[in-house]
Amino acid sequence: MVRRDRLRRMREWWVQVGLLAVPLLAAYLHIPPPQLSPALHSWKTSGKFFTYKGLRIFYQDSVGVVGSPEIVVLLHGFPTSSYDWYKRPHQYSIFEQASIVESLLRHLGLQNRRINLLSHDYGDIVAQELLYRYKQNRSGRLTIKSLCLSNGGIFPETHRPLLLQKLLKDGGVLSPILTRLMNFFVFSRGLTPVFGPYTRPTESELWDMWAGIRNNDGNLVIDSLLQYINQRKKFRRRWVGALASVTIPIHFIYGPLDPINPYPEFLELYRKTLPRSTVSILDDHISHYPQLEDPMGFLNAYMGFINSF
């Protein structure tokens, strides 16, 4: 009798916990995105959109120094690779992203111009696919003048993804659950160690990054976007081969404290595979986001490269 009463009380307790947890979970899953900071709001409102296969694709178009003939196409890294997130099955592939870049250049009337690609992280892999198409004469009249990469895991064998990235890309049915449960705390604690110890983003900057991901429910497609890690391994010969075989100027700007592309393994393999490429190594405390951690060092390195040919 005592055991039966104890089991009954335990069942009642779990029912009460369930009744309390359901509305709390529902409320959690419907937490609205954070407000955009003035700076982020200004950046968003200054952007433009073009249509690709029924999708509204966000982009920025800026004019540099008056009279400069150079056209530089910036290919962002993860997690801002596609700010205006779209939700179609199996569309987040490197091939799809490269086609979007080609479509944007046609939209801007730049298909007959010589362009310089400047990329980071995920954008490095997109640049490799564009380079492959250029080499195979599959980009129409698109002509790539130069390529500058930065801290992208272009070699799967030296790439060390974060634990959360591994769980999301290979989680199967758990991945959609994890993306829904992700919050600012998990995001910021996962991202901060990827920066150098003296160059980590402020709390407000982290909130801006999180606000960008939450825009249009972007957090719900992160597992799809992360499939680029698996694609990179599958198509290594195609993409690394494109880098190794073209004759255009190639440069790499490297933050050597990067735990995702660790020193010296990454740099040794890079120099062995691409002996013709030049490299700029920033200060030893700069990590995975050199353009954010050392913007002037990054800019000087890039300007030195683009003015060298």
mmCIF file of C-alpha atoms in Angstrom:
data_model
loop_
_atom_site.group_PDB
_atom_site.id
_atom_site.type_symbol
_atom_site.label_atom_id
_atom_site.label_comp_id
_atom_site.label_asym_id
_atom_site.label_seq_id
_atom_site.Cartn_x
_atom_site.Cartn_y
_atom_site.Cartn_z
ATOM 1 C CA MET A 1 0.000 0.000 0.000
ATOM 2 C CA VAL A 2 2.822 2.426 0.881
ATOM 3 C CA ARG A 3 4.605 1.663 -2.400
ATOM 4 C CA ARG A 4 1.355 2.198 -4.362
ATOM 5 C CA ASP A 5 0.784 5.579 -2.697
ATOM 6 C CA ARG A 6 4.348 6.602 -3.430
ATOM 7 C CA LEU A 7 3.974 5.738 -7.125
ATOM 8 C CA ARG A 8 0.680 7.637 -7.271
ATOM 9 C CA ARG A 9 2.285 10.727 -5.718
ATOM 10 C CA MET A 10 5.201 10.500 -8.163
ATOM 11 C CA ARG A 11 2.804 10.324 -11.110
ATOM 12 C CA GLU A 12 0.908 13.337 -9.816
ATOM 13 C CA TRP A 13 4.180 15.220 -9.375
ATOM 14 C CA TRP A 14 5.268 14.520 -12.971
ATOM 15 C CA VAL A 15 1.847 15.568 -14.260
ATOM 16 C CA GLN A 16 2.187 18.875 -12.383
ATOM 17 C CA VAL A 17 5.704 19.373 -13.718
ATOM 18 C CA GLY A 18 4.445 18.690 -17.251
ATOM 19 C CA LEU A 19 1.538 21.088 -16.890
ATOM 20 C CA LEU A 20 3.938 23.804 -15.736
ATOM 21 C CA ALA A 21 6.660 23.037 -18.306
ATOM 22 C CA VAL A 22 4.412 23.119 -21.390
ATOM 23 C CA PRO A 23 3.366 26.796 -21.105
ATOM 24 C CA LEU A 24 6.890 27.805 -20.016
ATOM 25 C CA LEU A 25 8.403 26.041 -23.054
ATOM 26 C CA ALA A 26 5.792 27.583 -25.335
ATOM 27 C CA ALA A 27 6.599 31.040 -23.948
ATOM 28 C CA TYR A 28 10.334 30.395 -24.362
ATOM 29 C CA LEU A 29 9.960 29.331 -27.989
ATOM 30 C CA HIS A 30 8.024 32.506 -28.754
ATOM 31 C CA ILE A 31 10.468 34.969 -27.227
ATOM 32 C CA PRO A 32 10.680 37.787 -29.793
ATOM 33 C CA PRO A 33 14.016 38.722 -31.384
ATOM 34 C CA PRO A 34 16.005 41.416 -29.547
ATOM 35 C CA GLN A 35 15.706 45.016 -30.645
ATOM 36 C CA LEU A 36 18.277 46.157 -33.197
ATOM 37 C CA SER A 37 20.838 48.642 -31.929
ATOM 38 C CA PRO A 38 20.926 52.018 -33.718
ATOM 39 C CA ALA A 39 24.077 50.968 -35.589
ATOM 40 C CA LEU A 40 22.625 47.640 -36.708
ATOM 41 C CA HIS A 41 19.312 49.255 -37.628
ATOM 42 C CA SER A 42 21.157 51.825 -39.738
ATOM 43 C CA TRP A 43 23.133 49.064 -41.478
ATOM 44 C CA LYS A 44 19.978 47.063 -42.178
ATOM 45 C CA THR A 45 17.983 49.989 -43.543
ATOM 46 C CA SER A 46 20.862 51.055 -45.796
ATOM 47 C CA GLY A 47 20.921 47.635 -47.476
ATOM 48 C CA LYS A 48 19.088 46.573 -50.598
ATOM 49 C CA PHE A 49 17.352 43.456 -51.911
ATOM 50 C CA PHE A 50 17.270 41.608 -55.188
ATOM 51 C CA THR A 51 15.233 38.559 -56.181
ATOM 52 C CA TYR A 52 16.767 35.153 -56.824
ATOM 53 C CA LYS A 53 14.371 32.290 -57.648
ATOM 54 C CA GLY A 54 11.615 33.961 -55.690
ATOM 55 C CA LEU A 55 13.867 34.745 -52.708
ATOM 56 C CA ARG A 56 14.589 38.270 -51.445
ATOM 57 C CA ILE A 57 18.358 38.412 -50.991
ATOM 58 C CA PHE A 58 19.853 41.163 -48.824
ATOM 59 C CA TYR A 59 23.071 42.884 -49.890
ATOM 60 C CA GLN A 60 25.094 46.046 -49.332
ATOM 61 C CA ASP A 61 26.456 48.146 -52.191
ATOM 62 C CA SER A 62 29.024 50.790 -51.233
ATOM 63 C CA VAL A 63 31.087 53.218 -53.267
ATOM 64 C CA GLY A 64 34.734 53.480 -52.269
ATOM 65 C CA VAL A 65 37.406 55.980 -53.220
ATOM 66 C CA VAL A 66 36.299 58.246 -56.064
ATOM 67 C CA GLY A 67 37.976 57.245 -59.291
ATOM 68 C CA SER A 68 39.104 53.799 -58.098
ATOM 69 C CA PRO A 69 38.498 51.165 -60.789
ATOM 70 C CA GLU A 70 38.605 48.235 -58.357
ATOM 71 C CA ILE A 71 35.474 46.206 -57.596
ATOM 72 C CA VAL A 72 35.668 44.208 -54.374
ATOM 73 C CA VAL A 73 33.002 41.606 -53.563
ATOM 74 C CA LEU A 74 32.842 40.773 -49.854
ATOM 75 C CA LEU A 75 31.701 37.258 -49.014
ATOM 76 C CA HIS A 76 30.791 37.064 -45.335
ATOM 77 C CA GLY A 77 31.613 34.207 -43.036
ATOM 78 C CA PHE A 78 29.404 32.221 -40.733
ATOM 79 C CA PRO A 79 27.040 33.115 -39.092
ATOM 80 C CA THR A 80 26.171 36.159 -41.209
ATOM 81 C CA SER A 81 26.527 34.404 -44.549
ATOM 82 C CA SER A 82 22.879 34.972 -45.401
ATOM 83 C CA TYR A 83 21.434 37.792 -43.324
ATOM 84 C CA ASP A 84 17.983 37.617 -44.895
ATOM 85 C CA TRP A 85 17.483 33.947 -44.045
ATOM 86 C CA TYR A 86 15.336 31.823 -46.292
ATOM 87 C CA LYS A 87 13.639 28.559 -45.366
ATOM 88 C CA ARG A 88 13.588 26.117 -48.264
ATOM 89 C CA PRO A 89 14.739 22.524 -47.822
ATOM 90 C CA HIS A 90 18.300 21.738 -48.903
ATOM 91 C CA GLN A 91 18.944 25.219 -50.287
ATOM 92 C CA TYR A 92 21.826 26.120 -48.006
ATOM 93 C CA SER A 93 24.608 24.666 -50.110
ATOM 94 C CA ILE A 94 27.863 26.182 -51.286
ATOM 95 C CA PHE A 95 26.634 25.726 -54.860
ATOM 96 C CA GLU A 96 23.429 27.663 -54.143
ATOM 97 C CA GLN A 97 25.325 30.473 -52.414
ATOM 98 C CA ALA A 98 27.786 30.762 -55.330
ATOM 99 C CA SER A 99 24.869 30.976 -57.767
ATOM 100 C CA ILE A 100 23.355 33.755 -55.653
ATOM 101 C CA VAL A 101 26.633 35.716 -55.881
ATOM 102 C CA GLU A 102 26.684 35.286 -59.667
ATOM 103 C CA SER A 103 23.067 36.437 -59.864
ATOM 104 C CA LEU A 104 23.829 39.486 -57.714
ATOM 105 C CA LEU A 105 26.723 40.493 -59.963
ATOM 106 C CA ARG A 106 24.461 40.238 -63.007
ATOM 107 C CA HIS A 107 21.825 42.273 -61.150
ATOM 108 C CA LEU A 108 24.442 44.985 -60.515
ATOM 109 C CA GLY A 109 25.650 44.891 -64.121
ATOM 110 C CA LEU A 110 29.116 43.659 -63.144
ATOM 111 C CA GLN A 111 29.202 40.451 -65.191
ATOM 112 C CA ASN A 112 31.597 42.034 -67.717
ATOM 113 C CA ARG A 113 33.903 43.593 -65.108
ATOM 114 C CA ARG A 114 36.976 42.169 -63.422
ATOM 115 C CA ILE A 115 36.213 41.612 -59.745
ATOM 116 C CA ASN A 116 38.287 41.038 -56.617
ATOM 117 C CA LEU A 117 36.924 38.550 -54.096
ATOM 118 C CA LEU A 118 37.512 39.197 -50.384
ATOM 119 C CA SER A 119 36.098 36.453 -48.183
ATOM 120 C CA HIS A 120 36.040 35.027 -44.672
ATOM 121 C CA ASP A 121 35.265 31.579 -43.226
ATOM 122 C CA TYR A 122 32.117 30.230 -44.961
ATOM 123 C CA GLY A 123 32.667 32.853 -47.645
ATOM 124 C CA ASP A 124 36.064 31.313 -48.394
ATOM 125 C CA ILE A 125 34.356 28.107 -49.541
ATOM 126 C CA VAL A 126 31.860 30.060 -51.667
ATOM 127 C CA ALA A 127 34.835 31.852 -53.239
ATOM 128 C CA GLN A 128 36.451 28.490 -54.022
ATOM 129 C CA GLU A 129 33.327 27.362 -55.897
ATOM 130 C CA LEU A 130 33.261 30.651 -57.830
ATOM 131 C CA LEU A 131 36.920 30.113 -58.654
ATOM 132 C CA TYR A 132 36.168 26.588 -59.888
ATOM 133 C CA ARG A 133 33.391 27.882 -62.164
ATOM 134 C CA TYR A 134 35.654 30.660 -63.439
ATOM 135 C CA LYS A 135 38.369 28.113 -64.212
ATOM 136 C CA GLN A 136 35.850 25.886 -66.016
ATOM 137 C CA ASN A 137 34.361 28.873 -67.892
ATOM 138 C CA ARG A 138 31.027 28.207 -66.179
ATOM 139 C CA SER A 139 30.455 31.707 -64.802
ATOM 140 C CA GLY A 140 29.428 33.264 -68.089
ATOM 141 C CA ARG A 141 31.419 36.434 -68.515
ATOM 142 C CA LEU A 142 32.403 36.705 -64.843
ATOM 143 C CA THR A 143 36.124 37.430 -64.546
ATOM 144 C CA ILE A 144 37.928 37.055 -61.215
ATOM 145 C CA LYS A 145 40.943 39.322 -60.919
ATOM 146 C CA SER A 146 42.149 38.285 -57.445
ATOM 147 C CA LEU A 147 41.126 36.378 -54.328
ATOM 148 C CA CYS A 148 41.875 37.139 -50.686
ATOM 149 C CA LEU A 149 40.827 34.569 -48.072
ATOM 150 C CA SER A 150 40.815 34.902 -44.285
ATOM 151 C CA ASN A 151 40.633 32.246 -41.562
ATOM 152 C CA GLY A 152 38.374 29.947 -43.536
ATOM 153 C CA GLY A 153 38.657 26.201 -43.040
ATOM 154 C CA ILE A 154 39.496 25.510 -46.654
ATOM 155 C CA PHE A 155 41.128 22.205 -45.665
ATOM 156 C CA PRO A 156 38.797 19.767 -43.883
ATOM 157 C CA GLU A 157 41.750 17.890 -42.357
ATOM 158 C CA THR A 158 42.947 20.958 -40.386
ATOM 159 C CA HIS A 159 39.504 22.324 -39.519
ATOM 160 C CA ARG A 160 38.329 22.099 -35.889
ATOM 161 C CA PRO A 161 34.620 23.025 -35.689
ATOM 162 C CA LEU A 162 33.041 23.993 -32.372
ATOM 163 C CA LEU A 163 31.203 21.330 -30.371
ATOM 164 C CA LEU A 164 27.872 23.064 -30.964
ATOM 165 C CA GLN A 165 28.553 23.130 -34.713
ATOM 166 C CA LYS A 166 29.246 19.381 -34.684
ATOM 167 C CA LEU A 167 26.006 18.704 -32.822
ATOM 168 C CA LEU A 168 23.955 20.874 -35.166
ATOM 169 C CA LYS A 169 25.386 19.603 -38.465
ATOM 170 C CA ASP A 170 25.171 15.911 -37.536
ATOM 171 C CA GLY A 171 22.355 15.891 -34.994
ATOM 172 C CA GLY A 172 19.703 14.453 -37.314
ATOM 173 C CA VAL A 173 16.250 14.784 -35.757
ATOM 174 C CA LEU A 174 17.826 16.505 -32.726
ATOM 175 C CA SER A 175 19.153 19.428 -34.786
ATOM 176 C CA PRO A 176 15.780 21.218 -35.185
ATOM 177 C CA ILE A 177 15.235 20.858 -31.446
ATOM 178 C CA LEU A 178 18.674 22.280 -30.642
ATOM 179 C CA THR A 179 18.187 25.249 -32.970
ATOM 180 C CA ARG A 180 14.890 26.094 -31.250
ATOM 181 C CA LEU A 181 16.395 25.800 -27.778
ATOM 182 C CA MET A 182 19.412 27.956 -28.625
ATOM 183 C CA ASN A 183 19.448 31.289 -26.809
ATOM 184 C CA PHE A 184 21.739 34.266 -26.326
ATOM 185 C CA PHE A 185 23.575 32.619 -23.442
ATOM 186 C CA VAL A 186 24.437 29.502 -25.462
ATOM 187 C CA PHE A 187 25.337 31.590 -28.519
ATOM 188 C CA SER A 188 27.606 34.048 -26.695
ATOM 189 C CA ARG A 189 29.354 31.379 -24.612
ATOM 190 C CA GLY A 190 30.043 29.383 -27.749
ATOM 191 C CA LEU A 191 31.267 32.293 -29.863
ATOM 192 C CA THR A 192 33.394 34.272 -27.394
ATOM 193 C CA PRO A 193 36.270 31.727 -27.102
ATOM 194 C CA VAL A 194 36.773 31.909 -30.871
ATOM 195 C CA PHE A 195 38.039 35.487 -30.409
ATOM 196 C CA GLY A 196 41.436 36.375 -28.985
ATOM 197 C CA PRO A 197 41.708 37.099 -25.234
ATOM 198 C CA TYR A 198 42.142 40.850 -25.771
ATOM 199 C CA THR A 199 39.817 41.311 -28.736
ATOM 200 C CA ARG A 200 36.573 39.699 -27.633
ATOM 201 C CA PRO A 201 33.305 41.437 -28.577
ATOM 202 C CA THR A 202 31.456 43.534 -26.049
ATOM 203 C CA GLU A 203 28.103 42.492 -24.654
ATOM 204 C CA SER A 204 26.328 44.928 -26.978
ATOM 205 C CA GLU A 205 28.232 43.601 -30.000
ATOM 206 C CA LEU A 206 27.253 40.040 -29.096
ATOM 207 C CA TRP A 207 23.626 41.134 -28.828
ATOM 208 C CA ASP A 208 23.891 42.650 -32.310
ATOM 209 C CA MET A 209 25.238 39.358 -33.662
ATOM 210 C CA TRP A 210 22.438 37.450 -31.949
ATOM 211 C CA ALA A 211 19.848 39.930 -33.253
ATOM 212 C CA GLY A 212 21.178 39.347 -36.762
ATOM 213 C CA ILE A 213 20.806 35.595 -36.395
ATOM 214 C CA ARG A 214 17.321 35.900 -34.915
ATOM 215 C CA ASN A 215 16.241 38.114 -37.837
ATOM 216 C CA ASN A 216 13.597 36.232 -39.848
ATOM 217 C CA ASP A 217 14.109 33.182 -37.574
ATOM 218 C CA GLY A 218 17.619 32.622 -38.844
ATOM 219 C CA ASN A 219 18.453 30.501 -35.793
ATOM 220 C CA LEU A 220 16.121 27.813 -37.158
ATOM 221 C CA VAL A 221 18.239 27.226 -40.280
ATOM 222 C CA ILE A 222 21.704 27.162 -38.699
ATOM 223 C CA ASP A 223 21.817 23.355 -38.883
ATOM 224 C CA SER A 224 21.123 23.578 -42.634
ATOM 225 C CA LEU A 225 23.766 26.274 -43.124
ATOM 226 C CA LEU A 226 26.346 24.207 -41.248
ATOM 227 C CA GLN A 227 26.115 21.457 -43.854
ATOM 228 C CA TYR A 228 28.878 23.349 -45.640
ATOM 229 C CA ILE A 229 31.310 21.530 -43.303
ATOM 230 C CA ASN A 230 30.242 18.165 -44.708
ATOM 231 C CA GLN A 231 30.133 19.544 -48.255
ATOM 232 C CA ARG A 232 33.691 20.814 -47.919
ATOM 233 C CA LYS A 233 34.948 17.320 -47.097
ATOM 234 C CA LYS A 234 32.985 15.742 -49.956
ATOM 235 C CA PHE A 235 34.138 18.270 -52.555
ATOM 236 C CA ARG A 236 37.671 18.880 -51.282
ATOM 237 C CA ARG A 237 39.324 17.898 -54.559
ATOM 238 C CA ARG A 238 37.083 20.244 -56.532
ATOM 239 C CA TRP A 239 37.571 23.301 -54.302
ATOM 240 C CA VAL A 240 41.166 22.925 -53.161
ATOM 241 C CA GLY A 241 42.059 21.916 -56.702
ATOM 242 C CA ALA A 242 40.602 25.170 -57.998
ATOM 243 C CA LEU A 243 42.772 27.174 -55.603
ATOM 244 C CA ALA A 244 45.890 25.242 -56.507
ATOM 245 C CA SER A 245 45.482 25.457 -60.280
ATOM 246 C CA VAL A 246 44.509 29.064 -61.057
ATOM 247 C CA THR A 247 47.081 31.712 -61.889
ATOM 248 C CA ILE A 248 45.344 34.789 -60.467
ATOM 249 C CA PRO A 249 46.887 36.465 -57.371
ATOM 250 C CA ILE A 250 45.772 34.771 -54.135
ATOM 251 C CA HIS A 251 46.401 36.028 -50.620
ATOM 252 C CA PHE A 252 45.525 34.810 -47.121
ATOM 253 C CA ILE A 253 45.083 37.045 -44.056
ATOM 254 C CA TYR A 254 45.561 34.885 -40.980
ATOM 255 C CA GLY A 255 44.809 35.323 -37.295
ATOM 256 C CA PRO A 256 47.234 32.730 -35.827
ATOM 257 C CA LEU A 257 45.418 32.173 -32.512
ATOM 258 C CA ASP A 258 42.432 30.683 -34.347
ATOM 259 C CA PRO A 259 41.310 27.433 -32.620
ATOM 260 C CA ILE A 260 39.216 26.480 -35.669
ATOM 261 C CA ASN A 261 42.138 26.710 -38.116
ATOM 262 C CA PRO A 262 45.022 26.106 -35.683
ATOM 263 C CA TYR A 263 48.585 27.304 -36.052
ATOM 264 C CA PRO A 264 50.932 25.924 -37.304
ATOM 265 C CA GLU A 265 49.080 22.942 -38.854
ATOM 266 C CA PHE A 266 46.828 25.051 -41.042
ATOM 267 C CA LEU A 267 49.526 27.429 -42.254
ATOM 268 C CA GLU A 268 51.967 24.624 -43.047
ATOM 269 C CA LEU A 269 49.382 22.822 -45.175
ATOM 270 C CA TYR A 270 48.326 26.084 -46.843
ATOM 271 C CA ARG A 271 51.874 26.997 -47.888
ATOM 272 C CA LYS A 272 52.545 23.461 -49.075
ATOM 273 C CA THR A 273 49.348 23.323 -51.151
ATOM 274 C CA LEU A 274 49.457 26.909 -52.475
ATOM 275 C CA PRO A 275 53.144 27.879 -52.719
ATOM 276 C CA ARG A 276 52.374 30.799 -55.069
ATOM 277 C CA SER A 277 49.979 32.442 -52.623
ATOM 278 C CA THR A 278 51.156 35.226 -50.333
ATOM 279 C CA VAL A 279 50.206 35.332 -46.639
ATOM 280 C CA SER A 280 49.783 38.066 -44.030
ATOM 281 C CA ILE A 281 50.054 36.826 -40.437
ATOM 282 C CA LEU A 282 48.565 39.277 -37.950
ATOM 283 C CA ASP A 283 49.621 39.684 -34.307
ATOM 284 C CA ASP A 284 49.798 36.458 -32.317
ATOM 285 C CA HIS A 285 46.750 37.358 -30.170
ATOM 286 C CA ILE A 286 44.421 37.702 -33.196
ATOM 287 C CA SER A 287 42.090 34.759 -33.693
ATOM 288 C CA HIS A 288 39.277 33.628 -36.023
ATOM 289 C CA TYR A 289 37.737 37.044 -36.811
ATOM 290 C CA PRO A 290 40.724 39.189 -37.886
ATOM 291 C CA GLN A 291 38.515 41.759 -39.645
ATOM 292 C CA LEU A 292 36.781 42.459 -36.312
ATOM 293 C CA GLU A 293 39.682 41.899 -33.929
ATOM 294 C CA ASP A 294 42.254 43.947 -35.859
ATOM 295 C CA PRO A 295 40.399 45.972 -38.510
ATOM 296 C CA MET A 296 43.332 48.268 -39.326
ATOM 297 C CA GLY A 297 45.789 45.394 -39.517
ATOM 298 C CA PHE A 298 43.354 43.526 -41.749
ATOM 299 C CA LEU A 299 42.784 46.569 -43.985
ATOM 300 C CA ASN A 300 46.508 47.286 -44.309
ATOM 301 C CA ALA A 301 47.178 43.657 -45.196
ATOM 302 C CA TYR A 302 44.483 43.684 -47.863
ATOM 303 C CA MET A 303 45.517 47.024 -49.333
ATOM 304 C CA GLY A 304 49.098 45.825 -49.495
ATOM 305 C CA PHE A 305 47.951 42.765 -51.428
ATOM 306 C CA ILE A 306 45.594 44.491 -53.870
ATOM 307 C CA ASN A 307 48.182 47.181 -54.642
ATOM 308 C CA SER A 308 50.882 44.589 -55.368
ATOM 309 C CA PHE A 309 49.679 43.624 -58.848
#
